[in-house]
PDB file of C-alpha atoms in Angstrom:
ATOM      1  CA  MET O   1      84.617 -99.640 165.068  1.00 89.00           C
ATOM      2  CA  ARG O   2      85.844 -96.323 164.211  1.00 97.00           C
ATOM      3  CA  LYS O   3      87.335 -95.591 160.539  1.00 98.00           C
ATOM      4  CA  LEU O   4      88.599 -92.719 159.055  1.00 98.00           C
ATOM      5  CA  ILE O   5      88.759 -91.815 155.671  1.00 98.00           C
ATOM      6  CA  VAL O   6      91.539 -89.039 154.438  1.00 98.00           C
ATOM      7  CA  ASN O   7      91.452 -87.070 151.455  1.00 98.00           C
ATOM      8  CA  ALA O   8      93.034 -84.454 149.517  1.00 98.00           C
ATOM      9  CA  ASP O   9      91.492 -82.119 147.955  1.00 98.00           C
ATOM     10  CA  ASP O  10      92.485 -80.316 145.115  1.00 98.00           C
ATOM     11  CA  PHE O  11      94.726 -82.789 143.444  1.00 98.00           C
ATOM     12  CA  GLY O  12      95.416 -81.244 139.958  1.00 98.00           C
ATOM     13  CA  LEU O  13      95.434 -77.631 140.823  1.00 97.00           C
ATOM     14  CA  SER O  14      99.218 -77.121 139.811  1.00 97.00           C
ATOM     15  CA  SER O  15     103.045 -79.663 140.629  1.00 97.00           C
ATOM     16  CA  GLY O  16     103.100 -78.649 143.741  1.00 97.00           C
ATOM     17  CA  VAL O  17      99.592 -79.876 145.200  1.00 98.00           C
ATOM     18  CA  ASN O  18      99.928 -82.956 142.708  1.00 98.00           C
ATOM     19  CA  ARG O  19     103.730 -83.480 144.670  1.00 98.00           C
ATOM     20  CA  ALA O  20     102.429 -82.669 148.451  1.00 98.00           C
ATOM     21  CA  VAL O  21      98.994 -85.721 147.106  1.00 98.00           C
ATOM     22  CA  GLU O  22     102.035 -88.326 146.129  1.00 98.00           C
ATOM     23  CA  GLN O  23     104.480 -88.036 148.591  1.00 98.00           C
ATOM     24  CA  ALA O  24     100.847 -88.012 151.753  1.00 98.00           C
ATOM     25  CA  TRP O  25     100.131 -90.944 149.740  1.00 98.00           C
ATOM     26  CA  GLN O  26     102.904 -92.667 149.738  1.00 97.00           C
ATOM     27  CA  GLN O  27     105.230 -91.590 153.341  1.00 97.00           C
ATOM     28  CA  GLY O  28     101.520 -90.792 155.696  1.00 98.00           C
ATOM     29  CA  ILE O  29      98.040 -91.100 156.147  1.00 98.00           C
ATOM     30  CA  LEU O  30      96.216 -90.465 153.399  1.00 98.00           C
ATOM     31  CA  THR O  31      93.910 -93.004 151.701  1.00 98.00           C
ATOM     32  CA  GLN O  32      92.247 -90.947 148.930  1.00 98.00           C
ATOM     33  CA  THR O  33      91.875 -87.675 146.458  1.00 98.00           C
ATOM     34  CA  SER O  34      90.030 -85.460 145.379  1.00 98.00           C
ATOM     35  CA  LEU O  35      91.019 -84.049 140.964  1.00 98.00           C
ATOM     36  CA  MET O  36      89.962 -80.863 139.378  1.00 98.00           C
ATOM     37  CA  PRO O  37      89.328 -81.599 135.725  1.00 98.00           C
ATOM     38  CA  GLY O  38      89.856 -78.200 135.004  1.00 98.00           C
ATOM     39  CA  GLY O  39      93.728 -78.303 136.975  1.00 97.00           C
ATOM     40  CA  ALA O  40      96.787 -76.317 135.318  1.00 96.00           C
ATOM     41  CA  ALA O  41      98.389 -79.933 136.542  1.00 98.00           C
ATOM     42  CA  PHE O  42      95.606 -82.195 135.313  1.00 98.00           C
ATOM     43  CA  ASP O  43      97.273 -84.520 133.217  1.00 98.00           C
ATOM     44  CA  GLU O  44     100.843 -84.290 135.735  1.00 98.00           C
ATOM     45  CA  ALA O  45      98.085 -86.176 138.346  1.00 98.00           C
ATOM     46  CA  VAL O  46      96.624 -88.459 136.059  1.00 98.00           C
ATOM     47  CA  ALA O  47     100.104 -89.547 135.599  1.00 98.00           C
ATOM     48  CA  ILE O  48     100.698 -89.605 139.573  1.00 98.00           C
ATOM     49  CA  ALA O  49      97.565 -91.340 140.274  1.00 98.00           C
ATOM     50  CA  LYS O  50      97.904 -94.265 137.454  1.00 98.00           C
ATOM     51  CA  ARG O  51     101.382 -95.320 138.951  1.00 97.00           C
ATOM     52  CA  ASN O  52     100.007 -95.305 142.458  1.00 97.00           C
ATOM     53  CA  PRO O  53      97.162 -97.521 141.835  1.00 95.00           C
ATOM     54  CA  GLY O  54      95.879 -97.909 145.786  1.00 95.00           C
ATOM     55  CA  LEU O  55      94.892 -94.365 146.176  1.00 97.00           C
ATOM     56  CA  GLN O  56      91.482 -93.578 145.810  1.00 97.00           C
ATOM     57  CA  ILE O  57      90.114 -90.866 142.518  1.00 98.00           C
ATOM     58  CA  GLY O  58      86.844 -88.665 143.104  1.00 98.00           C
ATOM     59  CA  LEU O  59      85.865 -85.894 141.359  1.00 98.00           C
ATOM     60  CA  HIS O  60      86.366 -82.492 142.701  1.00 98.00           C
ATOM     61  CA  LEU O  61      83.454 -80.769 140.952  1.00 98.00           C
ATOM     62  CA  THR O  62      84.507 -77.106 140.098  1.00 98.00           C
ATOM     63  CA  LEU O  63      82.168 -74.161 139.386  1.00 98.00           C
ATOM     64  CA  VAL O  64      84.059 -71.214 141.127  1.00 97.00           C
ATOM     65  CA  GLN O  65      87.299 -70.285 141.105  1.00 96.00           C
ATOM     66  CA  GLY O  66      88.720 -72.520 138.518  1.00 96.00           C
ATOM     67  CA  ARG O  67      88.185 -73.366 134.603  1.00 97.00           C
ATOM     68  CA  PRO O  68      85.804 -75.171 133.276  1.00 98.00           C
ATOM     69  CA  VAL O  69      85.786 -78.173 131.097  1.00 98.00           C
ATOM     70  CA  LEU O  70      83.529 -77.206 128.548  1.00 98.00           C
ATOM     71  CA  PRO O  71      84.575 -74.342 125.772  1.00 98.00           C
ATOM     72  CA  PRO O  72      83.290 -70.933 127.257  1.00 97.00           C
ATOM     73  CA  GLU O  73      81.008 -70.261 124.884  1.00 97.00           C
ATOM     74  CA  MET O  74      79.277 -73.005 125.227  1.00 98.00           C
ATOM     75  CA  ILE O  75      78.433 -72.319 129.044  1.00 98.00           C
ATOM     76  CA  PRO O  76      78.369 -68.801 129.247  1.00 98.00           C
ATOM     77  CA  GLY O  77      76.391 -68.044 131.637  1.00 97.00           C
ATOM     78  CA  LEU O  78      78.590 -69.995 133.978  1.00 98.00           C
ATOM     79  CA  VAL O  79      81.916 -68.534 133.117  1.00 98.00           C
ATOM     80  CA  ALA O  80      83.313 -64.687 133.299  1.00 97.00           C
ATOM     81  CA  ALA O  81      84.295 -62.434 130.885  1.00 96.00           C
ATOM     82  CA  ASN O  82      88.116 -64.133 130.759  1.00 96.00           C
ATOM     83  CA  GLY O  83      85.842 -67.709 130.676  1.00 97.00           C
ATOM     84  CA  CYS O  84      86.732 -68.746 134.082  1.00 97.00           C
ATOM     85  CA  PHE O  85      84.298 -69.313 137.230  1.00 98.00           C
ATOM     86  CA  PRO O  86      83.990 -66.458 139.208  1.00 97.00           C
ATOM     87  CA  ASP O  87      85.615 -66.213 142.576  1.00 95.00           C
ATOM     88  CA  ASN O  88      82.653 -65.398 144.585  1.00 96.00           C
ATOM     89  CA  PRO O  89      81.197 -68.003 145.678  1.00 95.00           C
ATOM     90  CA  VAL O  90      77.949 -66.396 147.424  1.00 94.00           C
ATOM     91  CA  ALA O  91      77.617 -64.697 143.427  1.00 96.00           C
ATOM     92  CA  VAL O  92      77.717 -67.655 141.780  1.00 97.00           C
ATOM     93  CA  GLY O  93      75.807 -69.886 144.490  1.00 96.00           C
ATOM     94  CA  MET O  94      71.988 -67.182 144.192  1.00 96.00           C
ATOM     95  CA  LYS O  95      73.183 -67.602 140.525  1.00 96.00           C
ATOM     96  CA  LEU O  96      72.829 -71.470 140.414  1.00 96.00           C
ATOM     97  CA  PHE O  97      70.200 -71.063 142.456  1.00 95.00           C
ATOM     98  CA  PHE O  98      67.622 -68.390 140.716  1.00 96.00           C
ATOM     99  CA  ASP O  99      68.771 -69.300 137.250  1.00 96.00           C
ATOM    100  CA  PRO O 100      66.973 -71.253 135.610  1.00 94.00           C
ATOM    101  CA  THR O 101      68.182 -71.217 132.459  1.00 95.00           C
ATOM    102  CA  ILE O 102      71.798 -72.195 133.434  1.00 97.00           C
ATOM    103  CA  ARG O 103      70.496 -75.674 133.976  1.00 97.00           C
ATOM    104  CA  MET O 104      71.371 -77.545 131.244  1.00 97.00           C
ATOM    105  CA  GLN O 105      74.203 -75.758 131.389  1.00 98.00           C
ATOM    106  CA  LEU O 106      74.986 -76.435 134.828  1.00 98.00           C
ATOM    107  CA  ARG O 107      74.337 -80.109 134.217  1.00 98.00           C
ATOM    108  CA  CYS O 108      76.208 -80.194 130.260  1.00 98.00           C
ATOM    109  CA  GLU O 109      79.501 -78.810 132.946  1.00 98.00           C
ATOM    110  CA  ILE O 110      79.324 -81.290 135.771  1.00 98.00           C
ATOM    111  CA  GLU O 111      78.883 -84.484 133.365  1.00 98.00           C
ATOM    112  CA  ALA O 112      82.064 -82.935 131.358  1.00 98.00           C
ATOM    113  CA  GLN O 113      83.567 -83.029 134.433  1.00 98.00           C
ATOM    114  CA  ILE O 114      82.887 -86.574 135.740  1.00 98.00           C
ATOM    115  CA  LEU O 115      83.624 -87.707 131.687  1.00 98.00           C
ATOM    116  CA  LYS O 116      87.133 -86.021 132.337  1.00 98.00           C
ATOM    117  CA  ILE O 117      88.426 -88.403 134.776  1.00 98.00           C
ATOM    118  CA  LYS O 118      86.488 -91.720 133.714  1.00 97.00           C
ATOM    119  CA  GLU O 119      87.892 -90.935 130.401  1.00 98.00           C
ATOM    120  CA  THR O 120      91.437 -91.812 131.835  1.00 98.00           C
ATOM    121  CA  GLY O 121      90.743 -94.617 133.127  1.00 97.00           C
ATOM    122  CA  LEU O 122      91.179 -94.049 136.448  1.00 97.00           C
ATOM    123  CA  PRO O 123      88.254 -95.657 138.575  1.00 95.00           C
ATOM    124  CA  LEU O 124      86.144 -92.703 139.958  1.00 96.00           C
ATOM    125  CA  SER O 125      84.941 -93.811 143.514  1.00 91.00           C
ATOM    126  CA  HIS O 126      83.471 -90.317 144.846  1.00 97.00           C
ATOM    127  CA  ILE O 127      81.934 -86.652 144.569  1.00 98.00           C
ATOM    128  CA  ASP O 128      82.802 -83.632 146.859  1.00 98.00           C
ATOM    129  CA  GLY O 129      83.799 -80.344 145.547  1.00 98.00           C
ATOM    130  CA  HIS O 130      85.851 -77.066 145.486  1.00 97.00           C
ATOM    131  CA  LEU O 131      83.754 -75.190 149.225  1.00 95.00           C
ATOM    132  CA  ASN O 132      81.584 -77.874 148.715  1.00 96.00           C
ATOM    133  CA  ILE O 133      79.867 -76.883 146.137  1.00 97.00           C
ATOM    134  CA  GLN O 134      77.954 -79.968 145.864  1.00 98.00           C
ATOM    135  CA  MET O 135      76.548 -79.402 148.382  1.00 97.00           C
ATOM    136  CA  HIS O 136      74.315 -76.277 146.405  1.00 97.00           C
ATOM    137  CA  PRO O 137      70.404 -77.483 146.286  1.00 96.00           C
ATOM    138  CA  THR O 138      70.644 -77.389 142.101  1.00 97.00           C
ATOM    139  CA  VAL O 139      74.070 -78.691 141.718  1.00 98.00           C
ATOM    140  CA  PHE O 140      72.880 -81.256 144.685  1.00 97.00           C
ATOM    141  CA  THR O 141      70.331 -83.002 142.285  1.00 96.00           C
ATOM    142  CA  LEU O 142      71.856 -82.968 139.136  1.00 97.00           C
ATOM    143  CA  LEU O 143      74.651 -84.873 140.473  1.00 97.00           C
ATOM    144  CA  THR O 144      71.592 -87.553 141.966  1.00 95.00           C
ATOM    145  CA  GLU O 145      70.769 -87.940 138.095  1.00 96.00           C
ATOM    146  CA  LEU O 146      74.428 -87.818 137.002  1.00 97.00           C
ATOM    147  CA  MET O 147      75.350 -90.816 139.846  1.00 96.00           C
ATOM    148  CA  PRO O 148      74.081 -93.329 139.155  1.00 94.00           C
ATOM    149  CA  LEU O 149      73.922 -93.090 135.111  1.00 95.00           C
ATOM    150  CA  HIS O 150      77.938 -93.131 135.540  1.00 96.00           C
ATOM    151  CA  GLY O 151      77.804 -95.510 138.417  1.00 94.00           C
ATOM    152  CA  ILE O 152      79.421 -93.066 141.615  1.00 95.00           C
ATOM    153  CA  THR O 153      78.474 -94.176 144.655  1.00 93.00           C
ATOM    154  CA  SER O 154      79.661 -92.039 146.883  1.00 96.00           C
ATOM    155  CA  PHE O 155      79.720 -88.375 148.474  1.00 97.00           C
ATOM    156  CA  ARG O 156      80.414 -86.521 150.622  1.00 98.00           C
ATOM    157  CA  ILE O 157      78.081 -84.186 152.762  1.00 96.00           C
ATOM    158  CA  THR O 158      79.312 -81.938 154.102  1.00 95.00           C
ATOM    159  CA  ARG O 159      78.508 -81.674 158.083  1.00 92.00           C
ATOM    160  CA  GLU O 160      80.946 -81.194 161.424  1.00 95.00           C
ATOM    161  CA  ARG O 161      79.721 -80.814 164.824  1.00 94.00           C
ATOM    162  CA  LEU O 162      79.877 -77.376 166.058  1.00 95.00           C
ATOM    163  CA  LEU O 163      80.467 -77.483 169.738  1.00 93.00           C
ATOM    164  CA  GLU O 164      83.260 -80.399 169.309  1.00 92.00           C
ATOM    165  CA  ASN O 165      84.731 -77.579 166.812  1.00 94.00           C
ATOM    166  CA  LEU O 166      84.273 -74.927 169.004  1.00 94.00           C
ATOM    167  CA  ARG O 167      85.764 -76.886 171.953  1.00 92.00           C
ATOM    168  CA  ILE O 168      89.390 -77.128 170.886  1.00 93.00           C
ATOM    169  CA  ASP O 169      89.151 -74.128 167.948  1.00 93.00           C
ATOM    170  CA  GLY O 170      87.447 -71.550 169.567  1.00 92.00           C
ATOM    171  CA  SER O 171      87.949 -69.178 166.951  1.00 92.00           C
ATOM    172  CA  ARG O 172      85.882 -67.690 164.267  1.00 94.00           C
ATOM    173  CA  LEU O 173      82.522 -68.423 166.256  1.00 93.00           C
ATOM    174  CA  LEU O 174      80.931 -65.905 164.129  1.00 94.00           C
ATOM    175  CA  GLY O 175      81.876 -67.435 160.555  1.00 93.00           C
ATOM    176  CA  LYS O 176      81.521 -71.148 161.819  1.00 94.00           C
ATOM    177  CA  THR O 177      78.209 -70.788 163.415  1.00 95.00           C
ATOM    178  CA  ILE O 178      77.136 -69.445 160.368  1.00 93.00           C
ATOM    179  CA  GLU O 179      78.297 -72.648 157.999  1.00 93.00           C
ATOM    180  CA  ARG O 180      77.929 -74.976 160.349  1.00 93.00           C
ATOM    181  CA  GLY O 181      73.818 -73.398 159.660  1.00 93.00           C
ATOM    182  CA  ILE O 182      73.916 -73.242 155.806  1.00 93.00           C
ATOM    183  CA  PHE O 183      75.791 -77.037 156.023  1.00 93.00           C
ATOM    184  CA  GLY O 184      73.810 -78.404 158.698  1.00 92.00           C
ATOM    185  CA  SER O 185      70.094 -77.833 156.489  1.00 92.00           C
ATOM    186  CA  LEU O 186      71.551 -78.789 152.977  1.00 93.00           C
ATOM    187  CA  ALA O 187      73.031 -81.761 154.717  1.00 94.00           C
ATOM    188  CA  HIS O 188      69.917 -83.002 156.263  1.00 91.00           C
ATOM    189  CA  TYR O 189      68.734 -82.484 152.546  1.00 90.00           C
ATOM    190  CA  ALA O 190      70.846 -84.458 151.055  1.00 93.00           C
ATOM    191  CA  GLU O 191      70.922 -87.367 153.769  1.00 90.00           C
ATOM    192  CA  ASN O 192      66.853 -87.769 152.715  1.00 87.00           C
ATOM    193  CA  THR O 193      67.702 -87.433 148.989  1.00 88.00           C
ATOM    194  CA  PHE O 194      70.322 -90.430 149.723  1.00 88.00           C
ATOM    195  CA  LYS O 195      68.002 -92.746 152.088  1.00 79.00           C
ATOM    196  CA  ARG O 196      66.907 -93.493 148.516  1.00 76.00           C
ATOM    197  CA  GLN O 197      69.874 -94.419 146.738  1.00 78.00           C
ATOM    198  CA  GLU O 198      72.702 -96.909 147.940  1.00 80.00           C
ATOM    199  CA  ILE O 199      75.500 -94.316 148.455  1.00 91.00           C
ATOM    200  CA  GLU O 200      78.035 -94.258 150.801  1.00 91.00           C
ATOM    201  CA  THR O 201      78.584 -91.254 152.904  1.00 95.00           C
ATOM    202  CA  ALA O 202      80.322 -90.315 155.857  1.00 96.00           C
ATOM    203  CA  VAL O 203      79.253 -89.718 159.780  1.00 96.00           C
ATOM    204  CA  GLU O 204      80.946 -86.875 159.970  1.00 96.00           C
ATOM    205  CA  VAL O 205      83.465 -84.667 157.390  1.00 97.00           C
ATOM    206  CA  LYS O 206      86.366 -82.748 159.618  1.00 96.00           C
ATOM    207  CA  GLY O 207      87.781 -79.972 157.592  1.00 93.00           C
ATOM    208  CA  VAL O 208      84.545 -78.263 157.071  1.00 92.00           C
ATOM    209  CA  LEU O 209      84.809 -75.600 159.565  1.00 94.00           C
ATOM    210  CA  ASN O 210      89.089 -75.247 160.002  1.00 94.00           C
ATOM    211  CA  SER O 211      89.195 -75.470 156.624  1.00 93.00           C
ATOM    212  CA  GLY O 212      93.175 -74.898 155.440  1.00 93.00           C
ATOM    213  CA  CYS O 213      94.167 -74.967 159.458  1.00 94.00           C
ATOM    214  CA  MET O 214      94.443 -78.543 159.117  1.00 96.00           C
ATOM    215  CA  THR O 215      97.426 -78.217 161.368  1.00 96.00           C
ATOM    216  CA  GLU O 216      99.275 -81.815 163.345  1.00 97.00           C
ATOM    217  CA  ALA O 217      97.932 -80.348 166.688  1.00 95.00           C
ATOM    218  CA  TYR O 218      94.715 -79.564 165.726  1.00 95.00           C
ATOM    219  CA  LEU O 219      94.332 -83.540 163.884  1.00 96.00           C
ATOM    220  CA  LEU O 220      95.502 -84.760 166.623  1.00 96.00           C
ATOM    221  CA  ALA O 221      92.868 -83.285 169.350  1.00 95.00           C
ATOM    222  CA  ILE O 222      90.099 -83.976 166.770  1.00 95.00           C
ATOM    223  CA  LEU O 223      91.467 -87.251 166.756  1.00 96.00           C
ATOM    224  CA  ASP O 224      90.053 -88.584 169.978  1.00 92.00           C
ATOM    225  CA  ARG O 225      86.405 -87.158 169.292  1.00 93.00           C
ATOM    226  CA  LEU O 226      85.527 -89.534 166.215  1.00 96.00           C
ATOM    227  CA  GLN O 227      82.365 -90.751 166.201  1.00 94.00           C
ATOM    228  CA  PRO O 228      81.905 -94.225 165.858  1.00 96.00           C
ATOM    229  CA  GLY O 229      81.258 -95.477 161.914  1.00 97.00           C
ATOM    230  CA  THR O 230      83.468 -94.053 158.771  1.00 97.00           C
ATOM    231  CA  SER O 231      84.391 -90.487 159.429  1.00 98.00           C
ATOM    232  CA  GLU O 232      86.406 -88.220 156.754  1.00 98.00           C
ATOM    233  CA  ILE O 233      88.655 -85.961 157.115  1.00 98.00           C
ATOM    234  CA  TYR O 234      90.095 -83.380 154.597  1.00 98.00           C
ATOM    235  CA  PHE O 235      93.690 -81.625 153.921  1.00 98.00           C
ATOM    236  CA  HIS O 236      94.749 -78.765 151.142  1.00 97.00           C
ATOM    237  CA  PRO O 237      98.592 -80.320 151.021  1.00 98.00           C
ATOM    238  CA  GLY O 238     100.893 -78.581 149.037  1.00 97.00           C
ATOM    239  CA  CYS O 239     105.333 -77.929 148.493  1.00 96.00           C
ATOM    240  CA  LEU O 240     106.189 -74.507 147.919  1.00 91.00           C
ATOM    241  CA  PRO O 241     107.276 -72.657 147.075  1.00 92.00           C
ATOM    242  CA  ASP O 242     104.065 -72.667 144.322  1.00 94.00           C
ATOM    243  CA  ALA O 243     102.957 -69.891 142.619  1.00 92.00           C
ATOM    244  CA  GLU O 244      99.025 -71.306 141.341  1.00 92.00           C
ATOM    245  CA  ILE O 245      98.659 -71.907 145.135  1.00 94.00           C
ATOM    246  CA  SER O 246     100.181 -69.363 147.355  1.00 91.00           C
ATOM    247  CA  ARG O 247      97.502 -67.109 144.553  1.00 90.00           C
ATOM    248  CA  ARG O 248      94.274 -68.948 144.321  1.00 89.00           C
ATOM    249  CA  MET O 249      94.597 -70.182 148.116  1.00 90.00           C
ATOM    250  CA  PRO O 250      97.428 -67.678 150.072  1.00 90.00           C
ATOM    251  CA  ASP O 251      95.610 -67.731 153.251  1.00 91.00           C
ATOM    252  CA  TYR O 252      95.940 -72.081 153.673  1.00 95.00           C
ATOM    253  CA  LYS O 253      98.821 -73.511 155.758  1.00 95.00           C
ATOM    254  CA  HIS O 254      99.821 -76.216 153.278  1.00 97.00           C
ATOM    255  CA  ALA O 255     103.428 -77.219 154.046  1.00 96.00           C
ATOM    256  CA  GLU O 256     101.829 -77.127 157.816  1.00 97.00           C
ATOM    257  CA  GLU O 257      98.710 -79.833 155.927  1.00 97.00           C
ATOM    258  CA  LEU O 258     101.235 -81.968 154.816  1.00 98.00           C
ATOM    259  CA  ALA O 259     103.067 -82.121 158.120  1.00 98.00           C
ATOM    260  CA  ALA O 260     100.438 -82.931 159.677  1.00 97.00           C
ATOM    261  CA  LEU O 261      99.159 -85.558 157.314  1.00 98.00           C
ATOM    262  CA  LEU O 262     103.259 -87.180 157.379  1.00 98.00           C
ATOM    263  CA  SER O 263     103.428 -86.751 161.092  1.00 98.00           C
ATOM    264  CA  PRO O 264     104.440 -89.777 163.082  1.00 97.00           C
ATOM    265  CA  LYS O 265     102.700 -88.756 166.130  1.00 97.00           C
ATOM    266  CA  VAL O 266      99.113 -89.048 164.158  1.00 97.00           C
ATOM    267  CA  ARG O 267     100.440 -92.598 163.039  1.00 97.00           C
ATOM    268  CA  GLU O 268     101.147 -93.235 166.591  1.00 97.00           C
ATOM    269  CA  ARG O 269      97.601 -91.778 168.034  1.00 97.00           C
ATOM    270  CA  LEU O 270      95.863 -93.076 165.307  1.00 97.00           C
ATOM    271  CA  GLN O 271      97.504 -96.697 166.420  1.00 96.00           C
ATOM    272  CA  GLN O 272      97.141 -96.135 170.065  1.00 96.00           C
ATOM    273  CA  LEU O 273      92.623 -95.340 169.002  1.00 97.00           C
ATOM    274  CA  GLU O 274      92.655 -98.294 166.915  1.00 96.00           C
ATOM    275  CA  ILE O 275      90.882 -96.002 164.174  1.00 97.00           C
ATOM    276  CA  ALA O 276      91.031 -97.924 161.037  1.00 97.00           C
ATOM    277  CA  LEU O 277      92.173 -96.154 157.928  1.00 98.00           C
ATOM    278  CA  THR O 278      90.246 -96.415 155.015  1.00 98.00           C
ATOM    279  CA  ASN O 279      88.939 -95.047 151.960  1.00 97.00           C
ATOM    280  CA  TYR O 280      85.065 -94.885 149.995  1.00 95.00           C
ATOM    281  CA  ARG O 281      85.645 -97.883 148.218  1.00 93.00           C
ATOM    282  CA  GLY O 282      86.277 -99.342 151.864  1.00 94.00           C
ATOM    283  CA  GLU O 283      89.882-100.522 151.549  1.00 96.00           C
ATOM    284  CA  THR O 284      92.174-100.160 154.868  1.00 95.00           C
ATOM    285  CA  LYS O 285      95.964 -98.921 154.629  1.00 96.00           C
ATOM    286  CA  PRO O 286      98.527 -99.974 157.364  1.00 91.00           C
ATOM    287  CA  TYR O 287      99.692 -97.213 159.610  1.00 82.00           C
ATOM    288  CA  VAL O 288     102.982 -97.336 157.997  1.00 70.00           C
TER     289      VAL O 288
END
């Protein structure tokens, strides 16, 4: 049997994202979302989650292009002069890997993000990351230590079949090949690590190679190609206009991604293919 987890990233980034997440949960196929503890609209997102208790909440770990939870003076090695995380993911990745002096700061910030969500009283089920930072070797090692301590039993291993993606959308051949190579090796390492822990993961994650372009047409095309077992598809829906969305992710098709989550054609296709909607807790959601 094929099952599908449908996740919205960046919950708490802005009011536009928050409205889109609630609408996609109430009226569409969304089954869960990932919350940014440092997001400008975090409190609003928590209120939305509490009035929609069936919406599963995860941590959207943010260590690049965002605000920290801890005061900047406590994590000077992780933040720029403005007190926020740097915007360049490559530079951040290199520093996290090669600078052992910031490891304790990194651990403290990651745990602070976990605790900020837990302190709201919301059940925290899974972890993923902004720009998939959860897959970074240093970050991943710390997460394997922290997840058991906080009862987190699900994790997004970023892996997607390159050839299957290119058969549907042949754009960005070089970029997708590089991304698949990097995340493929990181996924292999993560899989071997999780064999020793009771951590739930999906067999494949869609949204990696077409991040920000998860339109109705693309979604309809990939549903036919889902593998047996549980897959995850992640989106970045948003209600426009929204200044924070436009500033942070101007090239993403936020409104089109929301439309895909609300699409009657998508719901009908899921029913035809007998693909069950679920979340990392294993709870099923009706198509309508």
